[in-house]
Amino acid sequence: MKKLELHWKILIGMFLGIVVGLIASALEMNQFVQDWIKPFGTIFINLLKLIAIPLIIASLIKGVSDLKDISKLSKMGGRTLGIYLGTTLLAVILGLFIVNTVRPGVTVTEETRQELLEGYSSEATDKINIATAEKDQGPLRALEDLVPDNIFSAAGDNRNMLQVIFFVLFFGIGLILIAPEKAKPVKDFIDGLNEVILKMIDVIMLGAPYGVFALLAALIVESPSWSLFQALLWYSVCVLAGLAILILVVYPTLARMITGMKYKKFFGGIGPAQLVAFSTSSSAATLPVTMERVSEHMGVDEEVSSFVLPIGATVNMDGTSLYQGVAAVFIAQAFGIDLTLGDQLSIVLTATLASIGSAAVPSAGMIMLVIVLGAIGVPEAGLALIFAVDRPLDMVRTITNVTGDATVSLIVAKSMGLLGEPHERKLTDHYQGSEV
Ligand code: ASP
């Protein structure tokens, strides 16, 4: 009998997680889920995060050193960043178009607005405080932050992914520049290390169906009441519609037009990473899965995926920028503030920058939204209005972020002549290719 494919197993895990979560809520067994099921979800996320930094180190050094010369690296870097910026801008503009057409903020009644503002004010204040701390830093702070003063402390925190990428790129360049016979042992070691880490990801993915089961069951028992979801229905519909257009239309069409990849192969390839993104709400935690899917199932050469994806996970967040555009205008509408064309343009600019600055972790996009609101003079306390539905929207924007990164890696690979046939690494094809 043909074995069930991974994405089906993950989907079944998700479905069962939701069912168990709903039953537990009905039977008031929330504590049971928290104590006995949620920990397995946390373990799954931890395993993914655990592997993220070693994966970036091994695969990016391998990727850069395989490039052989620096001009190829700068060519790939230029294309990657250019396309990332282009897709992010497109996403915010799409979001603004939808929210200005549907005008969901107008449907919020005065009563609901007060209820939300009061109910979520302390959560909103927490986010505002984090954002203000970031905002108070100088204009070149982001650049300053890129260069770590100690690689071990940088690698000690998953939030410093960009610092690690900086070091690793620098190291890879050093490796290209030294004599080949001196570079060889280092490269051989890194190649082997890379293989080991990829294999570890395969093993972790065996647990994915159970991990997402536990994550969704816990999420359901922790979610706020449905009545609030209804009040924010039109706002949620706008965000979800924009994200759906990106995921289901824009990305597969771009992939089809530029690389000729069919819809089915596109989603068959990236599907499991999308499901993990949905369950974890974190592009950083999903990165190992995205890298594995893109290089082993979509034919992107590792030289490209190891460069494009870790950078994309941290800076390219189309779903987040679209959401920030919609949310900013929605909050303005709910407060009865009219936005000028200039305001809308500054949303395009600040949402693009804010999405680049958002960490690849749950609800980071909401923290950075404070910056967008500040730029157009909308009260930051308005964050309380959208708090109740942020988690489900975060789950879908993370799918978008991950799919966007994968699409760009396909395009860059194609443009560099590095898109080939997928070469799946079987869990059993280890030393000398023998079966176990
Ligand atoms: N959770 C998102 C991600 O990791 C970021 C966000 O909050 O929008 O991609």
Tab-separated table of C-alpha atoms and ligand atoms in Angstrom:
chain	number	residue	atom	x	y	z
A	1	MET	CA	0.000	0.000	0.000
A	2	LYS	CA	1.241	3.477	-0.862
A	3	LYS	CA	2.316	5.373	2.220
A	4	LEU	CA	0.315	8.429	3.145
A	5	GLU	CA	2.191	11.577	2.132
A	6	LEU	CA	3.547	13.844	4.841
A	7	HIS	CA	1.201	16.746	4.175
A	8	TRP	CA	-1.820	14.465	4.576
A	9	LYS	CA	-0.486	13.183	7.855
A	10	ILE	CA	0.056	16.746	9.044
A	11	LEU	CA	-3.441	17.745	7.934
A	12	ILE	CA	-4.937	14.819	9.827
A	13	GLY	CA	-2.905	15.857	12.879
A	14	MET	CA	-4.246	19.405	12.585
A	15	PHE	CA	-7.811	18.234	12.182
A	16	LEU	CA	-7.620	15.908	15.182
A	17	GLY	CA	-5.972	18.684	17.204
A	18	ILE	CA	-8.892	21.009	16.493
A	19	VAL	CA	-11.435	18.280	17.340
A	20	VAL	CA	-9.696	17.409	20.607
A	21	GLY	CA	-9.378	21.133	21.464
A	22	LEU	CA	-13.087	21.694	20.884
A	23	ILE	CA	-14.087	18.633	22.903
A	24	ALA	CA	-11.767	19.629	25.751
A	25	SER	CA	-13.231	23.164	25.775
A	26	ALA	CA	-16.760	21.775	25.886
A	27	LEU	CA	-15.879	19.401	28.736
A	28	GLU	CA	-13.903	22.125	30.525
A	29	MET	CA	-10.761	20.048	30.372
A	30	ASN	CA	-8.543	22.958	29.333
A	31	GLN	CA	-6.044	22.279	32.078
A	32	PHE	CA	-5.624	18.707	30.895
A	33	VAL	CA	-4.720	19.925	27.399
A	34	GLN	CA	-2.303	22.491	28.841
A	35	ASP	CA	-0.602	19.919	31.067
A	36	TRP	CA	-0.564	16.814	28.903
A	37	ILE	CA	-0.867	17.803	25.241
A	38	LYS	CA	0.612	21.289	24.799
A	39	PRO	CA	4.140	20.236	25.943
A	40	PHE	CA	4.471	18.011	22.855
A	41	GLY	CA	3.724	21.006	20.637
A	42	THR	CA	6.323	23.033	22.479
A	43	ILE	CA	8.861	20.228	22.078
A	44	PHE	CA	8.202	20.165	18.314
A	45	ILE	CA	8.706	23.931	17.981
A	46	ASN	CA	11.822	23.735	20.142
A	47	LEU	CA	13.288	20.999	17.938
A	48	LEU	CA	12.748	23.152	14.857
A	49	LYS	CA	14.260	26.198	16.527
A	50	LEU	CA	17.111	24.095	17.842
A	51	ILE	CA	18.121	23.155	14.348
A	52	ALA	CA	17.643	26.622	12.794
A	53	ILE	CA	20.990	28.250	13.706
A	54	PRO	CA	23.168	25.162	12.951
A	55	LEU	CA	21.266	24.807	9.674
A	56	ILE	CA	21.928	28.395	8.658
A	57	ILE	CA	25.596	28.069	9.573
A	58	ALA	CA	26.218	24.820	7.717
A	59	SER	CA	24.068	25.411	4.668
A	60	LEU	CA	24.964	29.036	4.089
A	61	ILE	CA	28.715	28.439	4.376
A	62	LYS	CA	28.318	25.526	2.008
A	63	GLY	CA	26.157	27.590	-0.337
A	64	VAL	CA	28.494	30.574	-0.444
A	65	SER	CA	31.680	28.573	-0.762
A	66	ASP	CA	30.168	26.513	-3.584
A	67	LEU	CA	29.635	29.754	-5.502
A	68	LYS	CA	33.378	29.891	-6.155
A	69	ASP	CA	33.492	33.599	-6.911
A	70	ILE	CA	32.184	36.679	-5.227
A	71	SER	CA	30.594	38.272	-8.295
A	72	LYS	CA	28.100	35.403	-8.395
A	73	LEU	CA	27.277	36.048	-4.757
A	74	SER	CA	26.643	39.740	-5.322
A	75	LYS	CA	24.526	38.946	-8.390
A	76	MET	CA	22.401	36.527	-6.399
A	77	GLY	CA	22.236	38.929	-3.442
A	78	GLY	CA	21.090	41.827	-5.615
A	79	ARG	CA	18.379	39.789	-7.303
A	80	THR	CA	17.154	38.291	-4.056
A	81	LEU	CA	16.818	41.617	-2.268
A	82	GLY	CA	15.273	43.314	-5.315
A	83	ILE	CA	12.576	40.664	-5.728
A	84	TYR	CA	11.925	40.568	-1.986
A	85	LEU	CA	11.325	44.291	-1.962
A	86	GLY	CA	9.106	44.114	-5.037
A	87	THR	CA	6.832	41.405	-3.616
A	88	THR	CA	6.559	43.186	-0.266
A	89	LEU	CA	5.497	46.444	-1.919
A	90	LEU	CA	2.981	44.575	-4.040
A	91	ALA	CA	1.539	42.961	-0.915
A	92	VAL	CA	1.002	46.264	0.966
A	93	ILE	CA	-0.578	47.878	-2.086
A	94	LEU	CA	-2.930	44.902	-2.475
A	95	GLY	CA	-3.876	45.147	1.211
A	96	LEU	CA	-4.550	48.879	0.933
A	97	PHE	CA	-6.683	48.364	-2.149
A	98	ILE	CA	-8.834	45.774	-0.371
A	99	VAL	CA	-9.272	47.683	2.894
A	100	ASN	CA	-10.095	50.969	1.152
A	101	THR	CA	-12.662	49.248	-1.030
A	102	VAL	CA	-14.384	47.156	1.656
A	103	ARG	CA	-14.035	49.746	4.472
A	104	PRO	CA	-14.410	47.206	7.331
A	105	GLY	CA	-13.730	49.808	10.053
A	106	VAL	CA	-16.987	51.560	9.315
A	107	THR	CA	-18.942	48.489	10.486
A	108	VAL	CA	-17.515	48.603	14.028
A	109	THR	CA	-20.128	50.023	16.392
A	110	GLU	CA	-19.224	52.461	19.148
A	111	GLU	CA	-20.154	49.823	21.729
A	112	THR	CA	-17.872	47.138	20.262
A	113	ARG	CA	-15.080	49.652	19.965
A	114	GLN	CA	-15.288	50.538	23.664
A	115	GLU	CA	-15.561	46.881	24.634
A	116	LEU	CA	-12.449	45.970	22.644
A	117	LEU	CA	-10.452	49.000	23.787
A	118	GLU	CA	-11.191	48.243	27.418
A	119	GLY	CA	-10.858	44.468	27.161
A	120	TYR	CA	-7.465	44.446	25.445
A	121	SER	CA	-5.856	47.659	26.638
A	122	SER	CA	-3.237	45.989	28.831
A	123	GLU	CA	-2.164	43.540	26.093
A	124	ALA	CA	-1.975	46.437	23.631
A	125	THR	CA	0.122	48.484	26.051
A	126	ASP	CA	2.605	45.605	26.382
A	127	LYS	CA	3.118	45.512	22.610
A	128	ILE	CA	3.322	49.301	22.394
A	129	ASN	CA	6.056	49.319	25.038
A	130	ILE	CA	8.145	46.777	23.145
A	131	ALA	CA	7.721	48.748	19.923
A	132	THR	CA	8.541	52.073	21.566
A	133	ALA	CA	11.778	50.643	22.917
A	134	GLU	CA	12.751	49.723	19.353
A	135	LYS	CA	11.570	53.019	17.891
A	136	ASP	CA	13.600	55.115	20.301
A	137	GLN	CA	16.823	53.855	18.828
A	138	GLY	CA	18.715	55.909	16.183
A	139	PRO	CA	18.032	55.684	12.428
A	140	LEU	CA	21.089	53.545	11.693
A	141	ARG	CA	20.387	51.152	14.523
A	142	ALA	CA	19.246	48.364	12.172
A	143	LEU	CA	22.562	48.550	10.326
A	144	GLU	CA	24.500	48.631	13.582
A	145	ASP	CA	22.585	45.596	14.805
A	146	LEU	CA	23.559	43.641	11.733
A	147	VAL	CA	27.183	43.347	12.848
A	148	PRO	CA	27.603	41.245	15.987
A	149	ASP	CA	30.517	41.830	18.355
A	150	ASN	CA	30.574	38.224	19.420
A	151	ILE	CA	29.495	35.335	17.249
A	152	PHE	CA	28.786	33.011	20.146
A	153	SER	CA	26.406	35.389	21.856
A	154	ALA	CA	24.794	36.159	18.475
A	155	ALA	CA	24.269	32.458	17.810
A	156	GLY	CA	22.935	32.080	21.347
A	157	ASP	CA	19.635	33.781	20.526
A	158	ASN	CA	17.413	32.801	17.609
A	159	ARG	CA	16.304	36.409	17.294
A	160	ASN	CA	19.782	37.342	16.093
A	161	MET	CA	19.456	35.363	12.912
A	162	LEU	CA	20.587	38.282	10.742
A	163	GLN	CA	23.777	38.667	12.778
A	164	VAL	CA	24.539	35.006	12.322
A	165	ILE	CA	23.852	35.318	8.582
A	166	PHE	CA	26.253	38.267	8.437
A	167	PHE	CA	29.036	36.277	10.109
A	168	VAL	CA	28.407	33.197	8.011
A	169	LEU	CA	28.412	35.126	4.727
A	170	PHE	CA	31.651	36.776	5.764
A	171	PHE	CA	33.145	33.395	6.675
A	172	GLY	CA	32.004	31.925	3.342
A	173	ILE	CA	33.643	34.807	1.480
A	174	GLY	CA	36.858	34.180	3.428
A	175	LEU	CA	36.681	30.560	2.373
A	176	ILE	CA	36.363	31.509	-1.292
A	177	LEU	CA	39.335	33.829	-1.029
A	178	ILE	CA	41.876	31.405	0.458
A	179	ALA	CA	43.911	28.839	-1.476
A	180	PRO	CA	41.746	25.857	-2.545
A	181	GLU	CA	43.943	23.267	-0.813
A	182	LYS	CA	43.593	25.132	2.484
A	183	ALA	CA	39.842	25.566	2.003
A	184	LYS	CA	39.214	21.919	1.158
A	185	PRO	CA	39.234	20.371	4.651
A	186	VAL	CA	36.971	23.124	5.973
A	187	LYS	CA	34.584	22.661	3.059
A	188	ASP	CA	34.559	18.887	3.445
A	189	PHE	CA	33.747	19.251	7.102
A	190	ILE	CA	30.946	21.750	6.411
A	191	ASP	CA	29.531	19.503	3.660
A	192	GLY	CA	29.343	16.598	6.076
A	193	LEU	CA	27.872	18.778	8.794
A	194	ASN	CA	25.223	20.004	6.371
A	195	GLU	CA	24.234	16.425	5.513
A	196	VAL	CA	23.882	15.535	9.179
A	197	ILE	CA	21.662	18.530	9.866
A	198	LEU	CA	19.437	17.858	6.862
A	199	LYS	CA	19.006	14.312	8.076
A	200	MET	CA	18.093	15.597	11.540
A	201	ILE	CA	15.350	17.697	9.933
A	202	ASP	CA	13.972	14.605	8.189
A	203	VAL	CA	13.801	12.889	11.557
A	204	ILE	CA	12.123	15.889	13.229
A	205	MET	CA	9.539	15.988	10.441
A	206	LEU	CA	8.447	12.461	11.324
A	207	GLY	CA	7.046	14.022	14.486
A	208	ALA	CA	5.343	16.897	12.655
A	209	PRO	CA	1.821	15.396	12.593
A	210	TYR	CA	1.965	14.879	16.369
A	211	GLY	CA	3.523	18.305	16.954
A	212	VAL	CA	0.837	20.180	15.016
A	213	PHE	CA	-1.852	18.086	16.693
A	214	ALA	CA	-0.666	19.278	20.096
A	215	LEU	CA	-0.183	22.889	18.964
A	216	LEU	CA	-3.683	23.211	17.551
A	217	ALA	CA	-5.399	21.481	20.456
A	218	ALA	CA	-3.698	23.929	22.838
A	219	LEU	CA	-4.521	26.900	20.622
A	220	ILE	CA	-8.219	26.050	20.559
A	221	VAL	CA	-8.548	25.802	24.319
A	222	GLU	CA	-6.684	29.101	24.755
A	223	SER	CA	-8.595	31.126	22.132
A	224	PRO	CA	-10.882	33.996	23.174
A	225	SER	CA	-14.651	33.941	22.747
A	226	TRP	CA	-16.199	33.708	19.282
A	227	SER	CA	-18.362	36.797	19.711
A	228	LEU	CA	-15.289	38.992	19.342
A	229	PHE	CA	-14.384	37.222	16.140
A	230	GLN	CA	-17.772	38.196	14.762
A	231	ALA	CA	-17.293	41.871	15.565
A	232	LEU	CA	-14.048	41.799	13.646
A	233	LEU	CA	-15.385	39.640	10.858
A	234	TRP	CA	-14.999	42.117	7.991
A	235	TYR	CA	-11.548	43.152	9.061
A	236	SER	CA	-10.503	39.487	9.220
A	237	VAL	CA	-12.099	38.814	5.834
A	238	CYS	CA	-10.066	41.661	4.277
A	239	VAL	CA	-6.770	40.361	5.698
A	240	LEU	CA	-7.557	36.759	4.793
A	241	ALA	CA	-8.718	37.650	1.272
A	242	GLY	CA	-5.482	39.551	0.600
A	243	LEU	CA	-3.370	36.712	1.983
A	244	ALA	CA	-5.355	34.143	-0.019
A	245	ILE	CA	-4.764	36.118	-3.240
A	246	LEU	CA	-1.034	36.090	-2.552
A	247	ILE	CA	-0.875	32.408	-1.597
A	248	LEU	CA	-3.271	30.977	-4.154
A	249	VAL	CA	-2.874	33.334	-7.105
A	250	VAL	CA	0.166	35.619	-7.062
A	251	TYR	CA	2.887	33.179	-5.973
A	252	PRO	CA	1.869	30.123	-8.011
A	253	THR	CA	1.305	32.356	-11.056
A	254	LEU	CA	4.728	33.952	-10.691
A	255	ALA	CA	6.265	30.512	-10.283
A	256	ARG	CA	4.363	29.235	-13.304
A	257	MET	CA	5.248	32.177	-15.523
A	258	ILE	CA	8.898	32.377	-14.603
A	259	THR	CA	9.871	28.790	-13.920
A	260	GLY	CA	7.069	26.834	-15.638
A	261	MET	CA	6.269	24.996	-12.394
A	262	LYS	CA	2.723	23.619	-12.307
A	263	TYR	CA	0.238	24.509	-9.568
A	264	LYS	CA	0.140	20.955	-8.214
A	265	LYS	CA	3.891	20.587	-8.010
A	266	PHE	CA	4.170	24.000	-6.385
A	267	PHE	CA	1.740	23.186	-3.591
A	268	GLY	CA	2.848	19.560	-3.317
A	269	GLY	CA	6.347	20.902	-2.746
A	270	ILE	CA	5.715	23.723	-0.317
A	271	GLY	CA	2.550	22.261	1.342
A	272	PRO	CA	4.114	20.695	4.436
A	273	ALA	CA	6.060	23.904	5.175
A	274	GLN	CA	2.805	25.872	4.871
A	275	LEU	CA	1.128	23.568	7.367
A	276	VAL	CA	3.992	23.896	9.819
A	277	ALA	CA	3.933	27.702	9.338
A	278	PHE	CA	0.209	27.706	10.117
A	279	SER	CA	0.669	25.634	13.259
A	280	THR	CA	3.714	27.442	14.653
A	281	SER	CA	3.051	31.055	13.499
A	282	SER	CA	6.779	31.452	13.085
A	283	SER	CA	8.748	31.678	9.848
A	284	ALA	CA	11.950	31.133	11.821
A	285	ALA	CA	10.707	27.879	13.321
A	286	THR	CA	9.472	26.798	9.879
A	287	LEU	CA	12.778	27.625	8.151
A	288	PRO	CA	14.285	24.115	8.398
A	289	VAL	CA	11.147	22.660	6.798
A	290	THR	CA	11.023	25.342	4.081
A	291	MET	CA	14.651	24.672	3.190
A	292	GLU	CA	14.121	20.952	3.029
A	293	ARG	CA	10.993	21.241	0.871
A	294	VAL	CA	12.395	23.795	-1.531
A	295	SER	CA	15.672	22.014	-2.171
A	296	GLU	CA	14.529	18.419	-2.057
A	297	HIS	CA	11.041	18.684	-3.512
A	298	MET	CA	11.017	21.739	-5.747
A	299	GLY	CA	14.391	21.434	-7.426
A	300	VAL	CA	16.056	24.605	-6.109
A	301	ASP	CA	19.803	24.074	-5.879
A	302	GLU	CA	21.117	24.277	-2.329
A	303	GLU	CA	23.456	27.086	-3.362
A	304	VAL	CA	20.372	29.223	-3.828
A	305	SER	CA	18.051	27.912	-1.117
A	306	SER	CA	20.702	28.159	1.584
A	307	PHE	CA	21.234	31.813	0.727
A	308	VAL	CA	17.766	33.037	-0.211
A	309	LEU	CA	15.650	31.316	2.448
A	310	PRO	CA	17.368	32.234	5.740
A	311	ILE	CA	17.530	35.859	4.604
A	312	GLY	CA	13.908	35.689	3.420
A	313	ALA	CA	12.701	34.226	6.709
A	314	THR	CA	14.031	37.276	8.506
A	315	VAL	CA	13.409	40.134	6.068
A	316	ASN	CA	10.788	39.115	3.503
A	317	MET	CA	7.338	39.144	5.065
A	318	ASP	CA	4.710	39.869	2.451
A	319	GLY	CA	1.880	38.532	4.609
A	320	THR	CA	2.957	40.762	7.490
A	321	SER	CA	3.208	43.890	5.329
A	322	LEU	CA	-0.226	43.264	3.790
A	323	TYR	CA	-1.705	42.756	7.242
A	324	GLN	CA	-0.058	45.917	8.589
A	325	GLY	CA	-1.534	47.939	5.722
A	326	VAL	CA	-5.031	46.573	6.271
A	327	ALA	CA	-4.856	46.856	10.064
A	328	ALA	CA	-3.598	50.452	10.033
A	329	VAL	CA	-6.405	51.627	7.752
A	330	PHE	CA	-8.997	49.553	9.639
A	331	ILE	CA	-8.039	51.134	12.967
A	332	ALA	CA	-8.129	54.614	11.392
A	333	GLN	CA	-11.589	53.888	9.967
A	334	ALA	CA	-12.829	52.576	13.317
A	335	PHE	CA	-11.699	55.803	15.008
A	336	GLY	CA	-13.291	57.863	12.244
A	337	ILE	CA	-9.942	59.266	11.056
A	338	ASP	CA	-9.761	60.175	7.359
A	339	LEU	CA	-6.516	59.199	5.709
A	340	THR	CA	-5.077	61.316	2.891
A	341	LEU	CA	-3.254	59.930	-0.123
A	342	GLY	CA	-0.022	61.017	1.574
A	343	ASP	CA	-0.981	58.918	4.626
A	344	GLN	CA	-1.631	55.911	2.413
A	345	LEU	CA	1.775	56.370	0.793
A	346	SER	CA	3.449	56.569	4.154
A	347	ILE	CA	1.694	53.313	5.081
A	348	VAL	CA	3.261	51.706	1.994
A	349	LEU	CA	6.676	52.892	3.081
A	350	THR	CA	6.434	52.193	6.807
A	351	ALA	CA	4.660	48.829	6.432
A	352	THR	CA	7.401	47.717	4.048
A	353	LEU	CA	10.085	48.727	6.541
A	354	ALA	CA	8.133	47.445	9.546
A	355	SER	CA	7.663	44.044	7.939
A	356	ILE	CA	11.384	43.844	7.195
A	357	GLY	CA	12.055	44.713	10.827
A	358	SER	CA	9.539	42.213	12.232
A	359	ALA	CA	11.104	39.172	13.853
A	360	ALA	CA	10.039	35.825	12.409
A	361	VAL	CA	8.152	34.859	15.569
A	362	PRO	CA	4.471	34.814	16.607
A	363	SER	CA	2.732	38.221	16.702
A	364	ALA	CA	5.884	40.175	15.763
A	365	GLY	CA	3.960	41.863	12.955
A	366	MET	CA	1.555	43.340	15.480
A	367	ILE	CA	4.356	44.878	17.524
A	368	MET	CA	5.804	46.587	14.467
A	369	LEU	CA	2.342	47.818	13.474
A	370	VAL	CA	2.805	50.426	16.206
A	371	ILE	CA	5.389	52.114	13.974
A	372	VAL	CA	2.961	52.258	11.039
A	373	LEU	CA	0.219	53.725	13.244
A	374	GLY	CA	2.643	56.307	14.627
A	375	ALA	CA	3.611	57.420	11.121
A	376	ILE	CA	0.026	58.287	10.188
A	377	GLY	CA	-1.014	59.718	13.538
A	378	VAL	CA	-3.507	56.998	14.491
A	379	PRO	CA	-3.727	56.250	18.262
A	380	GLU	CA	-1.537	53.266	19.075
A	381	ALA	CA	-4.078	52.097	21.648
A	382	GLY	CA	-6.079	51.048	18.579
A	383	LEU	CA	-4.023	47.871	18.667
A	384	ALA	CA	-6.533	46.688	21.283
A	385	LEU	CA	-9.204	46.670	18.563
A	386	ILE	CA	-7.557	43.919	16.573
A	387	PHE	CA	-5.981	41.924	19.371
A	388	ALA	CA	-8.688	39.264	19.660
A	389	VAL	CA	-8.223	37.950	16.135
A	390	ASP	CA	-4.505	38.419	15.775
A	391	ARG	CA	-3.448	34.831	16.318
A	392	PRO	CA	-5.476	33.203	13.516
A	393	LEU	CA	-4.436	35.993	11.142
A	394	ASP	CA	-0.829	35.529	12.230
A	395	MET	CA	-1.063	31.840	11.335
A	396	VAL	CA	-2.141	32.668	7.797
A	397	ARG	CA	0.300	35.537	7.305
A	398	THR	CA	3.102	33.196	8.329
A	399	ILE	CA	2.013	30.775	5.561
A	400	THR	CA	2.178	33.744	3.178
A	401	ASN	CA	5.641	34.772	4.377
A	402	VAL	CA	7.000	31.270	3.935
A	403	THR	CA	5.375	30.770	0.512
A	404	GLY	CA	6.738	34.140	-0.635
A	405	ASP	CA	10.275	33.128	0.350
A	406	ALA	CA	9.936	29.811	-1.459
A	407	THR	CA	8.641	31.521	-4.613
A	408	VAL	CA	11.520	33.982	-4.656
A	409	SER	CA	13.996	31.126	-4.225
A	410	LEU	CA	12.459	29.450	-7.299
A	411	ILE	CA	12.743	32.648	-9.334
A	412	VAL	CA	16.323	33.359	-8.264
A	413	ALA	CA	17.316	29.731	-8.924
A	414	LYS	CA	15.790	29.873	-12.375
A	415	SER	CA	17.533	33.132	-13.209
A	416	MET	CA	20.902	31.702	-12.146
A	417	GLY	CA	20.374	28.426	-14.027
A	418	LEU	CA	20.203	26.555	-10.716
A	419	LEU	CA	16.693	25.118	-10.868
A	420	GLY	CA	16.700	21.405	-11.568
A	421	GLU	CA	14.757	18.291	-10.743
A	422	PRO	CA	13.887	17.576	-7.112
A	423	HIS	CA	16.212	15.073	-5.470
A	424	GLU	CA	14.472	13.734	-2.431
A	425	ARG	CA	16.709	12.514	0.346
A	426	LYS	CA	15.083	9.384	1.758
A	427	LEU	CA	15.233	8.845	5.474
A	428	THR	CA	16.711	5.455	4.718
A	429	ASP	CA	19.316	6.468	2.149
A	430	HIS	CA	22.210	6.906	4.451
A	431	TYR	CA	25.765	5.631	4.365
A	432	GLN	CA	26.433	3.820	1.050
A	433	GLY	CA	22.771	4.141	0.188
A	434	SER	CA	21.814	0.918	1.955
A	435	GLU	CA	18.249	0.288	3.059
A	436	VAL	CA	17.341	-0.190	6.687
B	1	ASP	N1	4.513	35.379	12.697
B	1	ASP	C1	5.014	35.984	11.497
B	1	ASP	C2	6.181	35.173	10.968
B	1	ASP	O1	6.880	34.551	11.713
B	1	ASP	C3	5.402	37.415	11.686
B	1	ASP	C4	4.189	38.237	11.990
B	1	ASP	O2	3.815	38.364	13.142
B	1	ASP	O3	3.583	38.751	11.038
B	1	ASP	O4	6.413	35.163	9.781
